[in-house]
Short mmCIF file of C-alpha atoms in Angstrom, two decimals:
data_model
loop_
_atom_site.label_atom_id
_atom_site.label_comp_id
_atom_site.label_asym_id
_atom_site.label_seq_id
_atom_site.Cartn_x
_atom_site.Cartn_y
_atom_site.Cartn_z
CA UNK A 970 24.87 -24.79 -28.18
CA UNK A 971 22.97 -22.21 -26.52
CA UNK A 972 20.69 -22.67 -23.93
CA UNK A 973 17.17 -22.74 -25.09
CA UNK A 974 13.28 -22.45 -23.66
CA UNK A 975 10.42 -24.31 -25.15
CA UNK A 976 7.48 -22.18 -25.86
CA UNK A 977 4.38 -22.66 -24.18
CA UNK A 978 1.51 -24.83 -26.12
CA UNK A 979 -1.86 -22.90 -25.09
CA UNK A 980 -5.82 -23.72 -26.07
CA UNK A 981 -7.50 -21.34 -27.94
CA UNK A 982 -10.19 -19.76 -25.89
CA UNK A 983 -12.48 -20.23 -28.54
CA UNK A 984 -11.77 -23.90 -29.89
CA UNK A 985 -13.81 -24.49 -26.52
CA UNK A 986 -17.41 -24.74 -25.58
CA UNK A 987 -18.30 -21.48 -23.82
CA UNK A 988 -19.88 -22.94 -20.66
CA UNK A 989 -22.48 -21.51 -18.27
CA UNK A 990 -21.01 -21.36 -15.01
CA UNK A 991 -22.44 -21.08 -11.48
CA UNK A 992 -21.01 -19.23 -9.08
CA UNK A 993 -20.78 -19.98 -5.38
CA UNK A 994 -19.36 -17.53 -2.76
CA UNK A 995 -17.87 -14.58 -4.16
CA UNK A 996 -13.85 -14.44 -2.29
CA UNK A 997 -11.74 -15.29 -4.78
CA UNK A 998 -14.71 -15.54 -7.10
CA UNK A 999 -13.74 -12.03 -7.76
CA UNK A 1000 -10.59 -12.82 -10.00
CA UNK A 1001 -12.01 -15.69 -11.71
CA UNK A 1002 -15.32 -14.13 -13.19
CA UNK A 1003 -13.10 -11.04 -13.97
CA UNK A 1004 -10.23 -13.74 -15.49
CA UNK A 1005 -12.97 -15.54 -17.69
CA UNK A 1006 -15.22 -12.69 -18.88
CA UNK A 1007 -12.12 -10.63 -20.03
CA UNK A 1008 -9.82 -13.48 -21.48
CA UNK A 1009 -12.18 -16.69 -22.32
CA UNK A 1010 -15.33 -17.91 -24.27
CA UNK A 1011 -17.30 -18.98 -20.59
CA UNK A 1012 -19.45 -17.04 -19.04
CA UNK A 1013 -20.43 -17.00 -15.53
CA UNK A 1014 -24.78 -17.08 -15.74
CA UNK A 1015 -25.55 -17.66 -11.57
CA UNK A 1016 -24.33 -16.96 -8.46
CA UNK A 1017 -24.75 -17.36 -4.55
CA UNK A 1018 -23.10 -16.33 -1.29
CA UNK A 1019 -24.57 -15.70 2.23
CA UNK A 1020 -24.71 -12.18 1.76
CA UNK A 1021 -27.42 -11.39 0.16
CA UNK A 1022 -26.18 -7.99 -0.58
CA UNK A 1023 -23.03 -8.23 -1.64
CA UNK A 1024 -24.11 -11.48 -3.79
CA UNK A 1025 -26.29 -8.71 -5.71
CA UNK A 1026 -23.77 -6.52 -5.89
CA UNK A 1027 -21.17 -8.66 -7.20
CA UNK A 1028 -23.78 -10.14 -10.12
CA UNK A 1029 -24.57 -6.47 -10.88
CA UNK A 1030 -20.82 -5.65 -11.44
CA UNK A 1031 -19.76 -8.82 -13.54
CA UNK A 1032 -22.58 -8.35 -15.40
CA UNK A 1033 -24.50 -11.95 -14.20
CA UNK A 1034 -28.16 -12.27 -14.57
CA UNK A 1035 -29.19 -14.48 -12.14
CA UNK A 1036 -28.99 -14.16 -7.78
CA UNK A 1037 -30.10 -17.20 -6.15
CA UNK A 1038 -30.67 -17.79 -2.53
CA UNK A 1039 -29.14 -20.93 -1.95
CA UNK A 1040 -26.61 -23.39 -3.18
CA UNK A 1041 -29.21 -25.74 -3.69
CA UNK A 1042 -31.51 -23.31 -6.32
CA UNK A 1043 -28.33 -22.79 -8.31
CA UNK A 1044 -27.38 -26.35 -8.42
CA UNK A 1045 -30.90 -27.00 -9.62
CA UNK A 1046 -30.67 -24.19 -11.98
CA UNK A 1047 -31.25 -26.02 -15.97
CA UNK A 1048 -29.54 -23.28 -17.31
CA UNK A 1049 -26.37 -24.21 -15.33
CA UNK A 1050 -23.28 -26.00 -16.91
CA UNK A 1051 -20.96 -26.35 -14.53
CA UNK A 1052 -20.51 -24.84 -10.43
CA UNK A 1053 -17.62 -23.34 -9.55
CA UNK A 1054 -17.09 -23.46 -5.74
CA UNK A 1055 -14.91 -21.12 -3.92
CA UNK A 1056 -16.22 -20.88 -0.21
CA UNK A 1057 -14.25 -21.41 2.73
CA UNK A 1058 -12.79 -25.01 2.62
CA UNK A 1059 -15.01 -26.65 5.12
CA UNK A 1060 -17.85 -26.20 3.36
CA UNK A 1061 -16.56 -27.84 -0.22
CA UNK A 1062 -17.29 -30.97 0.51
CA UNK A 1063 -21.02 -30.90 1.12
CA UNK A 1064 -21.57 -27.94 -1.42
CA UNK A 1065 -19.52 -30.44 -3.97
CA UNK A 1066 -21.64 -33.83 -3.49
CA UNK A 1067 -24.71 -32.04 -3.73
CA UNK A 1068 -23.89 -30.20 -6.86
CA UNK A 1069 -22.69 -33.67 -8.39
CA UNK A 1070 -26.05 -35.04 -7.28
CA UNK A 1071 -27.55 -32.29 -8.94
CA UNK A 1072 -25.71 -33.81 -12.47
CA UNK A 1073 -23.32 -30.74 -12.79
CA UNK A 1074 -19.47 -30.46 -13.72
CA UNK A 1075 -17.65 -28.72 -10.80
CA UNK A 1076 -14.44 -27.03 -10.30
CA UNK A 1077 -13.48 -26.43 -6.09
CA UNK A 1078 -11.15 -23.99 -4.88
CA UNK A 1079 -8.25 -25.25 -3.47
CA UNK A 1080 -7.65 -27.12 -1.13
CA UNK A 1081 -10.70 -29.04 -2.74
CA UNK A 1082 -11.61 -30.28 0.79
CA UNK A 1083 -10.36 -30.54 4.48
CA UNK A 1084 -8.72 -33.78 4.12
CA UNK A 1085 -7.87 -36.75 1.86
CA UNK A 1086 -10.97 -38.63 2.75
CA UNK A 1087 -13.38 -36.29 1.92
CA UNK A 1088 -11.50 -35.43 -1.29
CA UNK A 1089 -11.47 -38.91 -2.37
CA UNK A 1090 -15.16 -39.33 -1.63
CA UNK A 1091 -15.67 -36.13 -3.79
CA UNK A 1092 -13.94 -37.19 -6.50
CA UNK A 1093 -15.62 -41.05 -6.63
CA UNK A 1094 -18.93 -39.46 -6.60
CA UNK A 1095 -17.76 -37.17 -9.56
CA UNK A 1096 -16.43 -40.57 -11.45
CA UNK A 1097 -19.62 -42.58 -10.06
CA UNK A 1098 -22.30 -39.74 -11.76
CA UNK A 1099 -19.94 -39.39 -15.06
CA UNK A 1100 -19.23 -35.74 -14.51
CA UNK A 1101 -16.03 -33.68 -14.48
CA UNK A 1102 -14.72 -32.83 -10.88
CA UNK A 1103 -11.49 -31.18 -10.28
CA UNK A 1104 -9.61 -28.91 -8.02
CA UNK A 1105 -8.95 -25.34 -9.08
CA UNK A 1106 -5.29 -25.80 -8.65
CA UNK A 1107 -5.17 -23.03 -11.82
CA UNK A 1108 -1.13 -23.05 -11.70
CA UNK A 1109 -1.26 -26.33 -13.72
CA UNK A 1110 -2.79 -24.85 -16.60
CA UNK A 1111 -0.97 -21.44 -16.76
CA UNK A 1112 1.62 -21.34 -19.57
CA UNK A 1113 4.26 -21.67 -17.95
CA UNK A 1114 3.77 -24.96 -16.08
CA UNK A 1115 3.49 -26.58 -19.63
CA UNK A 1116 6.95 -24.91 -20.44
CA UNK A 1117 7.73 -26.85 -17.42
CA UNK A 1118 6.43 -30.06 -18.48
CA UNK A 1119 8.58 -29.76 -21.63
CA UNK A 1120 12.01 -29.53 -20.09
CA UNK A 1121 11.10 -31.94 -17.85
CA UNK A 1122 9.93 -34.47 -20.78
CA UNK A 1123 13.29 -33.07 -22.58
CA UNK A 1124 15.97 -34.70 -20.05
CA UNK A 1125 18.10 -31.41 -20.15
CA UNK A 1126 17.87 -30.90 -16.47
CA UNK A 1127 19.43 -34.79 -16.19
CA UNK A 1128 17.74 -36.82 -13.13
CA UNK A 1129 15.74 -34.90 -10.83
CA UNK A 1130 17.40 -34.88 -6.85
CA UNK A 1131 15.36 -31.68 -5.60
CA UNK A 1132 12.75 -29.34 -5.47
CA UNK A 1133 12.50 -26.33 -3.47
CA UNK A 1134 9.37 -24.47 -2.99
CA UNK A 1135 7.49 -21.45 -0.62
CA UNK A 1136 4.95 -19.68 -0.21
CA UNK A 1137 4.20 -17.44 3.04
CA UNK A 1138 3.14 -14.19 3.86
CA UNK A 1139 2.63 -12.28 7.14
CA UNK A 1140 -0.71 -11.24 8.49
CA UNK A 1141 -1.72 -9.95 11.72
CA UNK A 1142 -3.45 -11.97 14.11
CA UNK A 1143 -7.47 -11.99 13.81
CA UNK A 1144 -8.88 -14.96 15.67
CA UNK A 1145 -12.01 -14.16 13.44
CA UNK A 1146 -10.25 -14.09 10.32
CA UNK A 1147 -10.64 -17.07 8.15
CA UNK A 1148 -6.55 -17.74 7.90
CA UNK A 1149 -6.50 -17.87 11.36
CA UNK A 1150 -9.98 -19.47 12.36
CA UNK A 1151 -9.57 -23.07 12.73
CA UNK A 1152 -13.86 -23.60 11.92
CA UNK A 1153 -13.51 -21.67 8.90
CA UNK A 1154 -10.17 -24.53 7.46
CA UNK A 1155 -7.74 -21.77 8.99
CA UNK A 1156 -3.91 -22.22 9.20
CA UNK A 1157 -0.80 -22.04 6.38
CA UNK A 1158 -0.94 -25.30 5.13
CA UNK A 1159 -4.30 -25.20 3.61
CA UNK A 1160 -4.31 -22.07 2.24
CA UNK A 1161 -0.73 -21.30 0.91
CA UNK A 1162 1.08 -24.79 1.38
CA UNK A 1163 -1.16 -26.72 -0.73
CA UNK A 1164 0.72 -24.68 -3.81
CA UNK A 1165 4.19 -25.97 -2.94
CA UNK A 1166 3.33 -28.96 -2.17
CA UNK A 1167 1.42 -29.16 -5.45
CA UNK A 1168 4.54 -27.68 -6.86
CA UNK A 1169 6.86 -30.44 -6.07
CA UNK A 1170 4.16 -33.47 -6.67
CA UNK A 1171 3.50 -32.56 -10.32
CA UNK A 1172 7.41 -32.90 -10.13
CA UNK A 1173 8.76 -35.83 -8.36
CA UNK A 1174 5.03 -37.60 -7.96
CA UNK A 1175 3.98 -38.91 -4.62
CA UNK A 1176 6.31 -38.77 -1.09
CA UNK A 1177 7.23 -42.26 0.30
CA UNK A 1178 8.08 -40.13 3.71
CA UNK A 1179 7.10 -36.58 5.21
CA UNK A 1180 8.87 -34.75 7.87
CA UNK A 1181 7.66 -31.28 9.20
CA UNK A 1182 8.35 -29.03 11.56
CA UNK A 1183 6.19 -26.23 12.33
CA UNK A 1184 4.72 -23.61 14.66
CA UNK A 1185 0.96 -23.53 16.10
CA UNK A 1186 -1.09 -20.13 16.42
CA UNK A 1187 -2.99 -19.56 19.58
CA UNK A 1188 -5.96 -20.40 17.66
CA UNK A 1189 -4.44 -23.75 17.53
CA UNK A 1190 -3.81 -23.42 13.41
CA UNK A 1191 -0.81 -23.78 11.81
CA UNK A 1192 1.17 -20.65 11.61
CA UNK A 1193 4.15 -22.01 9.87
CA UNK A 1194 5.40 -25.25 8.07
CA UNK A 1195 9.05 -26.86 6.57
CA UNK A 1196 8.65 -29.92 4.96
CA UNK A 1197 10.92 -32.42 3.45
CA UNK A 1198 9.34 -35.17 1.69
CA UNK A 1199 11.38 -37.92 -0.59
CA UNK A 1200 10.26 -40.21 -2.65
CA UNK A 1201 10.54 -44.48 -3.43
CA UNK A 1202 13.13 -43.09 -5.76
CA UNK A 1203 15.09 -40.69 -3.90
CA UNK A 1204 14.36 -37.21 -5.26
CA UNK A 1205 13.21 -34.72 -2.03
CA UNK A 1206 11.66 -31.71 -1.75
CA UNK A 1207 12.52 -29.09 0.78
CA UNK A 1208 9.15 -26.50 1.12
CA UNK A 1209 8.01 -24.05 3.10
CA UNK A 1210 4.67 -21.89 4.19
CA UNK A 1211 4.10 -19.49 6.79
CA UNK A 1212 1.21 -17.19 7.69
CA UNK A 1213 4.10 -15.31 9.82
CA UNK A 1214 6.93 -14.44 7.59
CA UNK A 1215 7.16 -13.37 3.78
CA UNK A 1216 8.82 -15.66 1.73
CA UNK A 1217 10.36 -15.11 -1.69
CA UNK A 1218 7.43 -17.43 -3.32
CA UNK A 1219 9.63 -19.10 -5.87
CA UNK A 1220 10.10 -22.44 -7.06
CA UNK A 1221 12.74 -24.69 -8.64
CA UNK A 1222 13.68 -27.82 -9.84
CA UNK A 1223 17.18 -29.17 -9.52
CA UNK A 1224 19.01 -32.01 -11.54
CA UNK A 1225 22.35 -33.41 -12.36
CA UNK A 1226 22.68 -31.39 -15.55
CA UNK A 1227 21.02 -28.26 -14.56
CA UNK A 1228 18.08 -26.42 -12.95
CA UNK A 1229 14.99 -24.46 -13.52
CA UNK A 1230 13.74 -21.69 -11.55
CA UNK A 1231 10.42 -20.06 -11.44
CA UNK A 1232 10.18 -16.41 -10.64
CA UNK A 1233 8.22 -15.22 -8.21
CA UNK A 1234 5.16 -15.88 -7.55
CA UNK A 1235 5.56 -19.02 -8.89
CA UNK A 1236 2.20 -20.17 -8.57
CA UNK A 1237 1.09 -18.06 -11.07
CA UNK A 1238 2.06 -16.32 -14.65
CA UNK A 1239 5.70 -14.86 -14.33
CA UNK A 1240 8.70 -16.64 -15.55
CA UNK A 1241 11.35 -19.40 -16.23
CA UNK A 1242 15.23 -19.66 -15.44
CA UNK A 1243 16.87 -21.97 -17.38
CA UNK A 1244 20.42 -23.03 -16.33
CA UNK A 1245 22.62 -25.76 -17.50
CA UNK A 1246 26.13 -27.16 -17.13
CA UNK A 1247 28.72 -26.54 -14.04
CA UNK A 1248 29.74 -23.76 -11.70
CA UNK A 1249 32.15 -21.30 -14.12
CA UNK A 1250 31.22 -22.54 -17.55
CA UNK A 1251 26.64 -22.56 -17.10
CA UNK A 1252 24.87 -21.19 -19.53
CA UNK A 1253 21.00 -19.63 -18.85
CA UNK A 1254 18.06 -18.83 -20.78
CA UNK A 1255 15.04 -16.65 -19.44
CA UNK A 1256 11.41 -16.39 -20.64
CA UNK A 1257 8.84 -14.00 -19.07
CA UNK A 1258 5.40 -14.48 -19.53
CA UNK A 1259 3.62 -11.31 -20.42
CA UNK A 1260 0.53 -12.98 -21.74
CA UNK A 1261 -1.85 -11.34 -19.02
CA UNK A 1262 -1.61 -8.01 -17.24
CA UNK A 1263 -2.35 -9.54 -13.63
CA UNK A 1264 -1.38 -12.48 -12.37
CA UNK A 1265 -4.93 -13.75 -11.38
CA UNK A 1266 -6.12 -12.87 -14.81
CA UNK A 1267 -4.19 -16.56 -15.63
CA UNK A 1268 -7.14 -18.42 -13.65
CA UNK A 1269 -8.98 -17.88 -17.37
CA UNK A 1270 -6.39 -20.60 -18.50
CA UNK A 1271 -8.00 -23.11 -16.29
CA UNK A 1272 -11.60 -22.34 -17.28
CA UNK A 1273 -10.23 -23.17 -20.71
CA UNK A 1274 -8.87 -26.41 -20.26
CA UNK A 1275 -11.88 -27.42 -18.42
CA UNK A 1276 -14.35 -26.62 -20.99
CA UNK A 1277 -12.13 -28.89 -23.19
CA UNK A 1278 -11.85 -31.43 -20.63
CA UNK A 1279 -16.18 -31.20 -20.58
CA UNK A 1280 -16.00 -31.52 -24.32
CA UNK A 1281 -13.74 -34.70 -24.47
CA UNK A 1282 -16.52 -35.98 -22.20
CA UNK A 1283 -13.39 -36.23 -19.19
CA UNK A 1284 -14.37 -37.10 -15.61
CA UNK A 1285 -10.80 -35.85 -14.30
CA UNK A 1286 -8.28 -33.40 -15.72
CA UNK A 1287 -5.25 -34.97 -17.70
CA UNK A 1288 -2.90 -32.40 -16.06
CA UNK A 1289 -4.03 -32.79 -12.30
CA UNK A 1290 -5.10 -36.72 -12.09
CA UNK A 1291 -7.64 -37.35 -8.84
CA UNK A 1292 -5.38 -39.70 -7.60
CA UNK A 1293 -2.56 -36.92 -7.38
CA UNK A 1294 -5.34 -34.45 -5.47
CA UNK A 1295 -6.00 -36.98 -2.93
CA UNK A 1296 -2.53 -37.57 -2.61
CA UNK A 1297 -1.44 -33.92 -1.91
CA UNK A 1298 -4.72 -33.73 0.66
CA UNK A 1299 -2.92 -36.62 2.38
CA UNK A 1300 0.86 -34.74 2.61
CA UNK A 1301 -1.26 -31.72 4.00
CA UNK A 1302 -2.65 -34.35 6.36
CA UNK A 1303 0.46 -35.72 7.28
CA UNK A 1304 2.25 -32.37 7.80
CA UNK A 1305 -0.92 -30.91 9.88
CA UNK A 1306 -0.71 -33.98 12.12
CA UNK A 1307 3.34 -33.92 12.92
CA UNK A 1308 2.99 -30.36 13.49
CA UNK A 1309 -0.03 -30.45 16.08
CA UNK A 1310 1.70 -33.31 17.58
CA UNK A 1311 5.20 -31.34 18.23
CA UNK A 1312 2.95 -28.23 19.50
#
């Protein structure tokens, strides 16, 4: 019987309430008021960023009515659904709690904070006011990842032994920059290794040991990271991040009875490999998504589900649990630590 890929099981952009969403900082911000005002029902209403400029600039070209001066105003703004945060990690935590207090949904940029702690206390207050809280982890909700979730429901792949997962660039060294600038939640493992190692939880679930062995900038960040972790049950994951070499960015998971692949970059809409049976008579499937033009346009997907999540009156996403975001914050702990330690 021929190999065979599920198709992916989307929500409609307009089954969903079309929320009003504040926007803080304007980095990233960039793709995901583009991703949402071309490819969803929600519509960002408010933003702020320190510069005052380029915060006017950036409402005037996504078309957004309202510039406030602080995080506070647009936490306090009635008119104001839900804040989506996606300033440099340090400042997540505070900017989170006081948008919570402020009785607002809100979705952070990953990683949603600098450590486990604070993302657990973020989280409880999110629970504790009856408001939705989640990371922007946005590969979760792309189409692919639910093909994913299929096979892996399926059994085809047989029981899971690895997963193998990267993503690293190289960029030259800028003690100012933000990647490299340990006060601004600099280094590879919060910026690029939080998506492998996101990768390989929604996989295998939660490491029972973490080994890592890295290399420290002279800004005293992590430049580079391999990590194996393995589970109570014995599956492992073998991942890597680097701000100092470019990797292939590709994922895949490895059973008895086969193996998926995901095609670069695997973090967000590109592709399955499907491959079962033995060396000289294995039999493959591909599927390609070609559902958005850029990749980042797929961070609509997320806005999506969370506007559903809102609507179900959820306090945590179904597909990325808060018990799961605390424990990838605590791998990236774990792996910062050994690394420091061996430097």
């Amino acid at each position: 019987m021929p190999v065979s890929i599920p198709l992916p099981r989307v929500i409609a952009p307009e089954s969903v309430p079309a929320l009003r969403w504040g926007i803080v900082g304007t980095g990233i911000a960039q793709r995901f008021v583009h991703a949402i005002h071309t490819h969803t029902a929600q519509r960002a209403v408010a933003v702020t960023a320190r510069d005052t400029a380029k915060t006017a600039a950036f409402a005037a070209e996504h078309g957004i009515p309202t510039v406030h001066s602080s995080v506070a105003d647009l936490v306090a703004d009635p008119d104001v659904d839900v804040v989506y945060i996606s300033t440099p990690h340090p400042l997540h935590h505070e900017q989170a709690l006081a948008a919570i207090a402020a009785g607002k949904h809100v979705l952070i940029e990953k990683p949603i904070a600098m450590s486990a702690d604070e993302a657990a206390e973020i989280l409880a207050a999110g629970r504790a006011a009856g408001v939705l809280v989640t990371e922007a982890m946005w590969t979760r909700y792309i189409p692919q990842s639910d093909v994913i979730r299929q096979v892996l429901d399926s059994g085809v792949l047989g029981d899971i032994a690895l997963v193998r997962a990267d993503f690293g660039f190289s960029i030259p060294m800028m003690p100012e920059h933000r990647l490299w600038n340990p006060e601004l939640g600099g280094g590879a493992m919060l910026d690029a290794g939080v998506y492998p190692v996101s990768f390989a939880s929604s996989v295998i679930g939660t490491p029972s040991s973490i080994r890592a062995i890295g290399t420290i900038a002279e800004t005293g960040v992590d430049a580079s990271a391999n990590i194996l972790v393995t589970t109570a049950g014995g599956a492992q994951a073998v991942l890597s991040t680097s701000l100092v070499a470019s990797l292939p960015v590709e994922a895949s998971i490895h059973g008895s009875a086969g193996r998926l692949e995901v095609l670069s970059p695997f973090f967000g809409p590109s592709g399955l490999r499907l491959s079962l049976g033995s060396i000289g008579s294995e039999e493959s499937a591909t599927w390609r998504d070609e559902s958005v033009p850029e990749p980042h346009d797929g961070l609509g997907y997320q806005a999506t589900a969370f506007a559903s999540y809102v609507a179900e009156g959820r306090t945590e996403s179904p597909l990325h649990p808060h018990d799961e975001i605390v424990s990838v914050l605590a791998t990236i702990d774990e792996v910062r630590r050994q690394i420091a330690l061996a430097g």
